[in-house]
CSV table of C-alpha atoms in Angstrom, one decimal:
chain,number,residue,atom,x,y,z
I,1,UNK,CA,50.2,-8.7,7.5
I,2,UNK,CA,46.4,-7.6,7.9
I,3,UNK,CA,45.6,-11.7,8.2
I,4,UNK,CA,48.5,-12.4,10.3
I,5,UNK,CA,46.9,-9.8,12.3
I,6,UNK,CA,43.9,-11.8,12.2
I,7,UNK,CA,44.8,-14.5,13.8
I,8,UNK,CA,47.0,-13.3,16.7
I,9,UNK,CA,43.4,-11.1,17.7
I,10,UNK,CA,41.1,-13.6,17.2
I,11,UNK,CA,38.7,-11.7,19.9
I,12,UNK,CA,37.6,-9.8,16.5
I,13,UNK,CA,37.8,-12.3,13.1
I,14,UNK,CA,34.9,-12.6,13.4
I,15,UNK,CA,33.4,-9.3,13.6
I,16,UNK,CA,36.1,-8.3,10.5
I,17,UNK,CA,34.5,-11.5,8.8
I,18,UNK,CA,31.2,-10.6,8.5
I,19,UNK,CA,31.7,-7.2,7.4
I,20,UNK,CA,34.1,-8.0,5.1
I,21,UNK,CA,31.0,-10.8,3.4
I,22,UNK,CA,28.4,-8.4,4.3
I,23,UNK,CA,30.7,-5.5,2.2
I,24,UNK,CA,31.2,-8.5,-0.8
I,25,UNK,CA,27.9,-9.4,-0.3
I,26,UNK,CA,26.5,-5.8,-0.9
I,27,UNK,CA,29.0,-5.6,-4.4
I,28,UNK,CA,27.8,-8.4,-5.7
I,29,UNK,CA,24.2,-7.1,-5.2
I,30,UNK,CA,25.4,-3.6,-7.4
I,31,UNK,CA,27.5,-5.9,-9.6
I,32,UNK,CA,24.1,-7.4,-12.1
I,33,UNK,CA,21.9,-4.1,-11.7
I,34,UNK,CA,20.0,-5.8,-14.0
I,35,UNK,CA,19.4,-9.1,-12.4
I,36,UNK,CA,19.3,-6.7,-9.1
I,37,UNK,CA,16.7,-4.7,-11.1
I,38,UNK,CA,14.6,-8.0,-11.7
I,39,UNK,CA,14.4,-8.6,-8.5
I,40,UNK,CA,13.6,-6.5,-6.7
I,41,UNK,CA,11.1,-5.1,-9.0
I,42,UNK,CA,9.4,-8.6,-8.5
I,43,UNK,CA,9.4,-8.8,-4.3
I,44,UNK,CA,8.2,-4.9,-5.3
I,45,UNK,CA,5.3,-5.3,-6.6
I,46,UNK,CA,4.1,-8.8,-4.5
I,47,UNK,CA,4.9,-6.9,-1.4
I,48,UNK,CA,2.8,-4.4,-2.9
I,49,UNK,CA,0.0,-5.9,-3.7
I,50,UNK,CA,0.4,-7.9,-0.4
I,51,UNK,CA,0.0,-5.1,1.6
I,52,UNK,CA,-2.5,-2.4,-0.6
I,53,UNK,CA,-4.5,-5.9,-0.2
I,54,UNK,CA,-4.6,-6.1,3.9
I,55,UNK,CA,-4.8,-2.6,4.1
I,56,UNK,CA,-7.9,-2.6,1.5
I,57,UNK,CA,-9.3,-5.3,3.2
I,58,UNK,CA,-8.8,-4.3,7.1
I,59,UNK,CA,-10.9,-1.8,5.3
I,60,UNK,CA,-13.6,-3.4,3.6
I,61,UNK,CA,-14.1,-5.6,6.6
I,62,UNK,CA,-14.6,-2.6,9.2
I,63,UNK,CA,-16.6,-0.7,6.3
I,64,UNK,CA,-18.9,-3.8,6.6
I,65,UNK,CA,-18.7,-4.2,9.7
I,66,UNK,CA,-20.6,-1.4,10.8
I,67,UNK,CA,-22.8,-1.9,7.9
I,68,UNK,CA,-24.1,-4.9,8.9
I,69,UNK,CA,-24.1,-3.1,12.7
I,70,UNK,CA,-27.1,-0.9,11.2
I,71,UNK,CA,-28.8,-3.9,9.6
I,72,UNK,CA,-29.7,-4.2,13.2
I,73,UNK,CA,-29.4,-8.2,15.6
I,74,UNK,CA,-29.9,-11.9,14.2
I,75,UNK,CA,-32.1,-12.1,16.3
I,76,UNK,CA,-34.2,-10.4,20.2
I,77,UNK,CA,-35.6,-12.2,23.3
I,78,UNK,CA,-38.1,-9.6,24.8
I,79,UNK,CA,-40.7,-10.9,27.3
I,80,UNK,CA,-43.4,-13.6,27.0
I,81,UNK,CA,-46.2,-11.2,27.9
I,82,UNK,CA,-44.0,-8.5,25.0
I,83,UNK,CA,-46.0,-7.6,21.5
I,84,UNK,CA,-43.0,-6.8,19.2
I,85,UNK,CA,-43.3,-5.4,15.9
I,86,UNK,CA,-40.8,-7.5,13.8
I,87,UNK,CA,-40.0,-4.6,11.4
I,88,UNK,CA,-38.1,-2.9,13.9
I,89,UNK,CA,-37.6,-5.1,17.0
I,90,UNK,CA,-33.9,-6.3,15.4
I,91,UNK,CA,-32.6,-2.3,16.2
I,92,UNK,CA,-33.6,-1.2,19.4
I,93,UNK,CA,-36.2,-2.2,22.4
I,94,UNK,CA,-40.0,-1.4,21.2
I,95,UNK,CA,-40.9,0.4,24.1
I,96,UNK,CA,-42.6,-2.6,26.4
I,97,UNK,CA,-43.4,-2.6,30.5
I,98,UNK,CA,-42.8,-5.6,30.8
I,99,UNK,CA,-38.7,-6.9,31.3
I,100,UNK,CA,-36.5,-10.0,32.0
I,101,UNK,CA,-33.8,-10.6,33.8
I,102,UNK,CA,-30.6,-9.7,33.7
I,103,UNK,CA,-29.1,-13.4,34.1
I,104,UNK,CA,-30.4,-14.6,30.7
I,105,UNK,CA,-27.5,-12.5,29.3
I,106,UNK,CA,-24.7,-14.9,30.9
I,107,UNK,CA,-27.2,-18.2,29.8
I,108,UNK,CA,-27.5,-16.7,25.9
I,109,UNK,CA,-23.8,-15.4,25.5
I,110,UNK,CA,-23.3,-19.2,26.8
I,111,UNK,CA,-24.9,-21.0,23.7
I,112,UNK,CA,-23.5,-22.4,21.0
I,113,UNK,CA,-23.7,-20.3,17.7
I,114,UNK,CA,-24.0,-17.0,20.4
I,115,UNK,CA,-20.9,-14.0,19.0
I,116,UNK,CA,-22.9,-11.1,20.6
I,117,UNK,CA,-25.0,-10.5,23.3
I,118,UNK,CA,-26.5,-6.3,24.1
I,119,UNK,CA,-28.9,-6.1,27.0
I,120,UNK,CA,-31.3,-3.2,26.8
I,121,UNK,CA,-34.4,-1.5,28.6
I,122,UNK,CA,-37.0,1.3,28.3
I,123,UNK,CA,-37.5,4.0,30.2
I,124,UNK,CA,-40.4,6.7,29.6
I,125,UNK,CA,-39.6,9.9,31.6
I,126,UNK,CA,-40.0,14.0,31.3
I,127,UNK,CA,-37.4,15.6,29.1
I,128,UNK,CA,-38.0,19.3,29.8
I,129,UNK,CA,-37.7,20.7,33.0
I,130,UNK,CA,-40.8,21.8,34.9
I,131,UNK,CA,-43.0,19.5,32.2
I,132,UNK,CA,-43.3,16.3,33.0
I,133,UNK,CA,-46.5,15.5,30.4
I,134,UNK,CA,-43.7,16.2,27.9
I,135,UNK,CA,-42.3,12.9,28.0
I,136,UNK,CA,-39.9,10.7,25.1
I,137,UNK,CA,-37.7,7.2,25.5
I,138,UNK,CA,-34.9,6.6,27.5
I,139,UNK,CA,-33.3,3.7,26.2
I,140,UNK,CA,-30.8,2.6,28.3
I,141,UNK,CA,-28.0,0.3,26.2
I,142,UNK,CA,-24.6,-1.4,27.5
I,143,UNK,CA,-22.4,0.4,25.2
I,144,UNK,CA,-19.4,-2.2,25.7
I,145,UNK,CA,-21.7,-4.6,23.9
I,146,UNK,CA,-23.8,-3.0,21.8
I,147,UNK,CA,-23.7,-2.9,18.5
I,148,UNK,CA,-27.0,-1.1,16.8
I,149,UNK,CA,-27.6,2.0,18.9
I,150,UNK,CA,-23.7,3.5,18.4
I,151,UNK,CA,-23.2,2.6,15.0
I,152,UNK,CA,-26.6,4.6,13.5
I,153,UNK,CA,-24.2,8.3,15.3
I,154,UNK,CA,-23.1,10.2,12.2
I,155,UNK,CA,-22.0,13.5,14.8
I,156,UNK,CA,-20.9,13.2,17.8
I,157,UNK,CA,-18.8,15.4,20.9
I,158,UNK,CA,-14.8,15.3,20.1
I,159,UNK,CA,-14.0,12.8,23.3
I,160,UNK,CA,-14.9,9.4,24.6
I,161,UNK,CA,-18.4,8.6,26.0
I,162,UNK,CA,-19.3,8.9,29.9
I,163,UNK,CA,-21.8,8.9,31.9
I,164,UNK,CA,-23.5,12.3,32.0
I,165,UNK,CA,-24.2,12.0,28.4
I,166,UNK,CA,-27.0,11.2,25.5
I,167,UNK,CA,-27.6,10.2,22.0
I,168,UNK,CA,-30.5,12.4,20.3
I,169,UNK,CA,-32.7,9.8,17.3
I,170,UNK,CA,-32.9,11.8,13.7
I,171,UNK,CA,-36.2,12.9,14.5
I,172,UNK,CA,-35.2,14.9,17.7
I,173,UNK,CA,-34.8,18.5,17.3
I,174,UNK,CA,-31.6,18.0,19.6
I,175,UNK,CA,-28.6,18.7,18.7
I,176,UNK,CA,-25.1,17.6,19.4
I,177,UNK,CA,-23.3,20.1,22.3
I,178,UNK,CA,-27.5,20.7,23.2
I,179,UNK,CA,-28.4,20.3,27.2
I,180,UNK,CA,-31.7,18.0,28.7
I,181,UNK,CA,-33.3,17.3,31.5
I,182,UNK,CA,-34.7,13.9,32.0
I,183,UNK,CA,-36.9,13.9,34.8
I,184,UNK,CA,-35.2,17.3,36.0
I,185,UNK,CA,-31.1,16.3,35.6
I,186,UNK,CA,-29.2,18.0,33.4
I,187,UNK,CA,-27.1,16.0,31.0
I,188,UNK,CA,-25.3,16.9,27.3
I,189,UNK,CA,-27.0,15.8,24.0
I,190,UNK,CA,-22.6,13.8,23.6
I,191,UNK,CA,-24.4,12.7,19.8
I,192,UNK,CA,-26.3,12.2,17.1
I,193,UNK,CA,-28.3,9.2,15.2
I,194,UNK,CA,-28.9,9.2,11.2
I,195,UNK,CA,-32.6,8.5,10.0
I,196,UNK,CA,-32.8,4.7,9.8
I,197,UNK,CA,-36.7,4.2,8.9
I,198,UNK,CA,-37.4,2.7,11.8
I,199,UNK,CA,-39.7,4.6,14.8
I,200,UNK,CA,-37.9,3.9,17.9
I,201,UNK,CA,-34.7,4.5,17.2
I,202,UNK,CA,-35.3,7.8,15.2
I,203,UNK,CA,-37.4,8.8,17.6
I,204,UNK,CA,-35.6,7.8,21.2
I,205,UNK,CA,-32.5,9.2,23.1
I,206,UNK,CA,-30.2,6.8,24.1
I,207,UNK,CA,-28.0,6.3,27.3
I,208,UNK,CA,-25.4,4.2,28.9
I,209,UNK,CA,-27.1,2.5,31.8
I,210,UNK,CA,-24.4,4.5,34.1
I,211,UNK,CA,-26.3,7.6,32.9
I,212,UNK,CA,-29.2,6.1,34.1
I,213,UNK,CA,-27.5,4.6,37.3
I,214,UNK,CA,-26.1,8.7,37.8
I,215,UNK,CA,-29.8,10.5,37.1
I,216,UNK,CA,-31.4,7.8,39.5
I,217,UNK,CA,-29.8,8.3,42.3
I,218,UNK,CA,-29.2,12.5,42.0
I,219,UNK,CA,-33.6,12.1,41.1
I,220,UNK,CA,-33.3,10.1,44.6
I,221,UNK,CA,-31.3,12.9,46.6
I,222,UNK,CA,-33.1,16.2,45.4
I,223,UNK,CA,-36.5,13.7,46.2
I,224,UNK,CA,-34.9,13.2,50.0
I,225,UNK,CA,-34.1,17.1,50.1
I,226,UNK,CA,-37.3,18.0,49.2
I,227,UNK,CA,-39.3,16.3,50.8
I,228,UNK,CA,-41.3,14.9,47.6
I,229,UNK,CA,-40.4,10.8,47.5
I,230,UNK,CA,-42.1,10.4,44.1
I,231,UNK,CA,-41.8,13.7,41.6
I,232,UNK,CA,-44.9,13.7,39.0
I,233,UNK,CA,-43.5,11.4,35.4
I,234,UNK,CA,-40.6,9.6,36.8
I,235,UNK,CA,-41.6,6.6,38.1
I,236,UNK,CA,-39.5,5.0,35.5
I,237,UNK,CA,-36.2,6.7,36.4
I,238,UNK,CA,-37.4,6.1,40.0
I,239,UNK,CA,-38.6,2.5,40.2
I,240,UNK,CA,-35.2,1.2,37.8
I,241,UNK,CA,-33.0,-1.9,38.5
I,242,UNK,CA,-30.4,-3.0,36.1
I,243,UNK,CA,-31.2,-6.2,36.8
I,244,UNK,CA,-34.5,-6.5,35.1
I,245,UNK,CA,-33.4,-5.3,31.5
I,246,UNK,CA,-36.4,-5.0,28.4
I,247,UNK,CA,-34.5,-7.0,25.7
I,248,UNK,CA,-30.9,-8.5,24.3
I,249,UNK,CA,-30.2,-8.1,21.0
I,250,UNK,CA,-27.7,-11.2,19.5
I,251,UNK,CA,-25.5,-11.2,16.8
I,252,UNK,CA,-25.3,-15.1,15.5
I,253,UNK,CA,-21.6,-17.0,15.0
I,254,UNK,CA,-20.6,-17.3,11.3
I,255,UNK,CA,-22.4,-20.9,10.2
I,256,UNK,CA,-24.5,-20.4,13.2
I,257,UNK,CA,-28.4,-20.6,11.8
I,258,UNK,CA,-31.4,-18.1,13.5
I,259,UNK,CA,-33.4,-21.6,13.4
I,260,UNK,CA,-30.7,-23.4,15.8
I,261,UNK,CA,-30.3,-20.2,17.9
I,262,UNK,CA,-33.9,-19.9,18.8
I,263,UNK,CA,-34.4,-23.4,19.4
I,264,UNK,CA,-31.6,-22.7,22.1
I,265,UNK,CA,-33.5,-20.0,23.5
I,266,UNK,CA,-37.1,-20.3,23.8
I,267,UNK,CA,-36.3,-22.5,26.2
I,268,UNK,CA,-35.5,-20.3,28.9
I,269,UNK,CA,-38.2,-19.7,30.4
I,270,UNK,CA,-40.5,-16.6,30.2
I,271,UNK,CA,-39.0,-15.4,27.1
I,272,UNK,CA,-39.8,-15.6,23.3
I,273,UNK,CA,-37.8,-15.4,20.5
I,274,UNK,CA,-37.9,-12.7,17.4
I,275,UNK,CA,-35.6,-12.6,14.1
I,276,UNK,CA,-36.1,-11.5,11.6
I,277,UNK,CA,-35.7,-11.6,8.2
I,278,UNK,CA,-32.0,-14.5,7.1
I,279,UNK,CA,-31.5,-11.9,4.4
I,280,UNK,CA,-29.9,-9.8,7.0
I,281,UNK,CA,-27.9,-13.6,8.2
I,282,UNK,CA,-27.3,-14.9,5.4
I,283,UNK,CA,-25.7,-11.7,4.6
I,284,UNK,CA,-23.8,-11.2,6.4
I,285,UNK,CA,-22.3,-14.2,7.0
I,286,UNK,CA,-21.3,-14.8,3.1
I,287,UNK,CA,-19.8,-11.7,3.3
I,288,UNK,CA,-17.8,-12.7,6.5
I,289,UNK,CA,-16.1,-16.1,4.7
I,290,UNK,CA,-15.3,-13.5,1.0
I,291,UNK,CA,-13.5,-11.0,3.5
I,292,UNK,CA,-11.4,-14.3,4.8
I,293,UNK,CA,-11.0,-15.4,1.7
I,294,UNK,CA,-9.7,-12.5,0.8
I,295,UNK,CA,-7.7,-12.5,3.4
I,296,UNK,CA,-6.5,-16.1,2.7
I,297,UNK,CA,-5.1,-14.6,-0.9
I,298,UNK,CA,-2.8,-12.0,1.1
I,299,UNK,CA,-1.6,-15.1,2.9
I,300,UNK,CA,-1.0,-17.8,-1.2
I,301,UNK,CA,1.3,-14.2,-2.2
I,302,UNK,CA,3.2,-14.4,0.1
I,303,UNK,CA,4.0,-18.7,0.1
I,304,UNK,CA,4.0,-17.3,-3.5
I,305,UNK,CA,6.0,-14.5,-3.0
I,306,UNK,CA,8.7,-16.8,-1.0
I,307,UNK,CA,8.7,-19.6,-3.8
I,308,UNK,CA,9.7,-17.2,-6.3
I,309,UNK,CA,12.4,-15.9,-4.3
I,310,UNK,CA,13.9,-19.4,-3.3
I,311,UNK,CA,13.6,-21.0,-7.8
I,312,UNK,CA,15.4,-17.0,-8.4
I,313,UNK,CA,18.2,-17.4,-5.4
I,314,UNK,CA,18.6,-21.2,-6.7
I,315,UNK,CA,19.4,-20.0,-9.9
I,316,UNK,CA,21.4,-17.2,-9.2
I,317,UNK,CA,23.2,-19.9,-7.0
I,318,UNK,CA,23.9,-21.8,-9.6
I,319,UNK,CA,25.2,-19.3,-12.0
I,320,UNK,CA,27.6,-18.3,-8.8
I,321,UNK,CA,29.3,-21.6,-8.5
I,322,UNK,CA,32.1,-21.1,-9.7
I,323,UNK,CA,32.4,-18.2,-7.4
I,324,UNK,CA,31.5,-20.3,-5.0
I,325,UNK,CA,33.9,-22.6,-5.7
I,326,UNK,CA,36.9,-19.8,-5.9
I,327,UNK,CA,35.8,-18.5,-2.3
I,328,UNK,CA,35.9,-22.5,-0.2
I,329,UNK,CA,39.1,-23.1,-2.6
I,330,UNK,CA,40.8,-19.7,-0.8
I,331,UNK,CA,39.8,-21.2,2.5
I,332,UNK,CA,36.4,-19.4,3.4
I,333,UNK,CA,34.7,-21.0,5.6
I,334,UNK,CA,30.9,-22.6,4.1
I,335,UNK,CA,29.5,-20.2,6.5
I,336,UNK,CA,31.1,-17.9,6.0
I,337,UNK,CA,29.7,-18.4,2.3
I,338,UNK,CA,26.4,-19.4,3.8
I,339,UNK,CA,26.0,-16.3,4.9
I,340,UNK,CA,27.5,-13.8,2.6
I,341,UNK,CA,24.5,-15.4,-0.1
I,342,UNK,CA,22.1,-15.0,2.4
I,343,UNK,CA,22.9,-11.3,3.2
I,344,UNK,CA,22.8,-10.9,-1.3
I,345,UNK,CA,19.1,-12.1,-0.9
I,346,UNK,CA,18.2,-10.2,2.9
I,347,UNK,CA,19.5,-6.9,1.1
I,348,UNK,CA,18.0,-7.4,-2.3
I,349,UNK,CA,14.5,-8.4,-0.6
I,350,UNK,CA,15.0,-5.5,2.1
I,351,UNK,CA,14.9,-3.3,-0.7
I,352,UNK,CA,12.3,-4.7,-2.8
I,353,UNK,CA,10.6,-5.1,0.9
I,354,UNK,CA,10.9,-0.4,1.3
I,355,UNK,CA,10.3,-0.2,-2.8
I,356,UNK,CA,6.9,-2.5,-2.3
I,357,UNK,CA,5.6,-0.3,0.6
I,358,UNK,CA,6.4,3.1,-1.9
I,359,UNK,CA,3.9,1.1,-4.8
I,360,UNK,CA,1.9,-0.4,-2.4
I,361,UNK,CA,0.4,2.9,-1.3
I,362,UNK,CA,1.0,4.5,-4.3
I,363,UNK,CA,-1.9,2.3,-5.3
I,364,UNK,CA,-3.8,2.9,-2.0
I,365,UNK,CA,-3.8,6.3,-3.7
I,366,UNK,CA,-5.7,5.4,-6.2
I,367,UNK,CA,-7.4,3.5,-4.5
I,368,UNK,CA,-8.7,6.8,-2.9
I,369,UNK,CA,-8.8,9.2,-5.8
I,370,UNK,CA,-11.3,6.3,-7.6
I,371,UNK,CA,-13.1,4.2,-5.7
I,372,UNK,CA,-13.0,5.3,-2.7
I,373,UNK,CA,-14.3,9.0,-3.3
I,374,UNK,CA,-16.9,7.2,-6.0
I,375,UNK,CA,-18.1,5.8,-2.6
I,376,UNK,CA,-18.1,9.1,-0.9
I,377,UNK,CA,-20.2,10.3,-4.1
I,378,UNK,CA,-23.2,7.9,-3.0
I,379,UNK,CA,-23.0,8.4,0.3
I,380,UNK,CA,-21.3,5.3,1.4
I,381,UNK,CA,-18.1,5.7,3.8
I,382,UNK,CA,-15.4,3.6,3.8
I,383,UNK,CA,-14.2,2.7,6.5
I,384,UNK,CA,-10.1,3.1,6.7
I,385,UNK,CA,-7.9,1.1,9.1
I,386,UNK,CA,-6.8,3.7,11.7
I,387,UNK,CA,-2.9,5.3,10.6
I,388,UNK,CA,-1.3,3.0,13.4
I,389,UNK,CA,-2.5,0.1,11.8
I,390,UNK,CA,-1.2,1.3,8.6
I,391,UNK,CA,1.9,1.3,9.1
I,392,UNK,CA,2.0,-1.6,11.9
I,393,UNK,CA,1.1,-3.6,8.1
I,394,UNK,CA,3.5,-2.3,6.4
I,395,UNK,CA,6.4,-2.8,8.9
I,396,UNK,CA,5.2,-5.9,9.4
I,397,UNK,CA,5.7,-6.1,5.3
I,398,UNK,CA,8.3,-5.1,5.1
I,399,UNK,CA,9.7,-7.7,7.8
I,400,UNK,CA,8.1,-10.4,6.2
I,401,UNK,CA,10.2,-9.0,2.9
I,402,UNK,CA,13.4,-9.4,4.3
I,403,UNK,CA,12.6,-12.9,6.1
I,404,UNK,CA,11.0,-14.2,3.0
I,405,UNK,CA,14.8,-13.4,1.2
I,406,UNK,CA,16.4,-15.8,3.8
I,407,UNK,CA,14.2,-18.5,3.9
I,408,UNK,CA,14.1,-18.8,0.3
I,409,UNK,CA,17.7,-18.9,0.1
I,410,UNK,CA,19.2,-20.6,2.8
I,411,UNK,CA,18.2,-24.3,1.0
I,412,UNK,CA,20.3,-23.2,-2.0
I,413,UNK,CA,23.0,-21.6,-0.5
I,414,UNK,CA,22.8,-24.2,2.1
I,415,UNK,CA,23.5,-26.6,-0.8
I,416,UNK,CA,26.4,-24.6,-2.5
I,417,UNK,CA,28.1,-23.9,0.6
I,418,UNK,CA,28.9,-27.7,2.0
I,419,UNK,CA,29.5,-28.6,-1.7
I,420,UNK,CA,33.3,-29.5,-2.3
I,421,UNK,CA,35.1,-26.4,-4.1
I,422,UNK,CA,36.6,-28.1,-7.5
I,423,UNK,CA,33.0,-29.8,-8.1
I,424,UNK,CA,31.9,-26.3,-7.7
I,425,UNK,CA,34.7,-25.0,-10.2
I,426,UNK,CA,34.3,-27.7,-12.5
I,427,UNK,CA,30.5,-26.9,-12.4
I,428,UNK,CA,31.1,-23.6,-13.4
I,429,UNK,CA,32.4,-24.8,-16.7
I,430,UNK,CA,29.7,-27.4,-17.4
């Protein structure tokens, strides 16, 4: 009777059929618990390995990027007449009055092999209110492109860096939250840099170009209101021009060599190029290649899981040829049979993906409690990805495991659903 009702209400037949075969697929999954358990276990191990390895690889990449940023730039571009100490030149600009045009930034950025450029400008300003003779180095940098100053920041206020904030080197007595007055203009000490052993970085203050322009505007306003057009000790700030900079720090792309970049940049007028130890560049690039290999290995694990699932379901479907033949013999369409087999694959691999995320989280917890804890005892920071990024990777791995099940079972299910019922029934018996 229900069959007659189904024929009369053809509008509901597809949905009812889909529900019937989905329920049948779920029953088939539960009917063979040992086989299902082994398949779920295989997918669990693969998904958990992919999730944990990708998360750890991302953390290692972020940690290495930060560590290598602390090693400084691959080379630095300075005015041709500037005197440069090679030991410290690759972290920040040296004290100098020589300047170059900021238009060189874009020219250098367009050269082959250049990954990142960061300008800096050196100023010397009174740092205490009412004491013009008490001067300190104040270095302006571009916070959006910087890769040598901010990586050294070990403490900061719980908010983003804004105009009016300043960073203090490790040898400065000021602490986070203090207020100082360069050129008698109050600013906040936003962050504190770690000890680098490089004098210009440890002894100086750093701030953004926006803060320098803000201080310059306030200085001119105060000078105009007081009638004193040139306050003692403030000449460096008063004469600041953003189109003139002291140095350009350069990071190279993977595969580029300092010699090639130096040859290209040296053609620009009025500059000279200083390179540091090549071991920094070679180590940075070798580690980049290693991390790329780790991510490639993660992709290979997904491909291996796809092949494994395809082989397993080929065997499972071959074992169930008689069952498939009987379903075809009683009138089931080959599309319905294939949908049922694919639903079984998706149910199984989705369950394996979910348990794999739990397994991967356990691996990450073990990693946190062992190796990361050991690194922390050595004062080596491990940068975990953001929680949202970890959750996103977990969701992607779960979805990927279900898709792998779908793709892995697609070919064997399609071939079985197209065979003649009597061949399938005979094939079971052998």
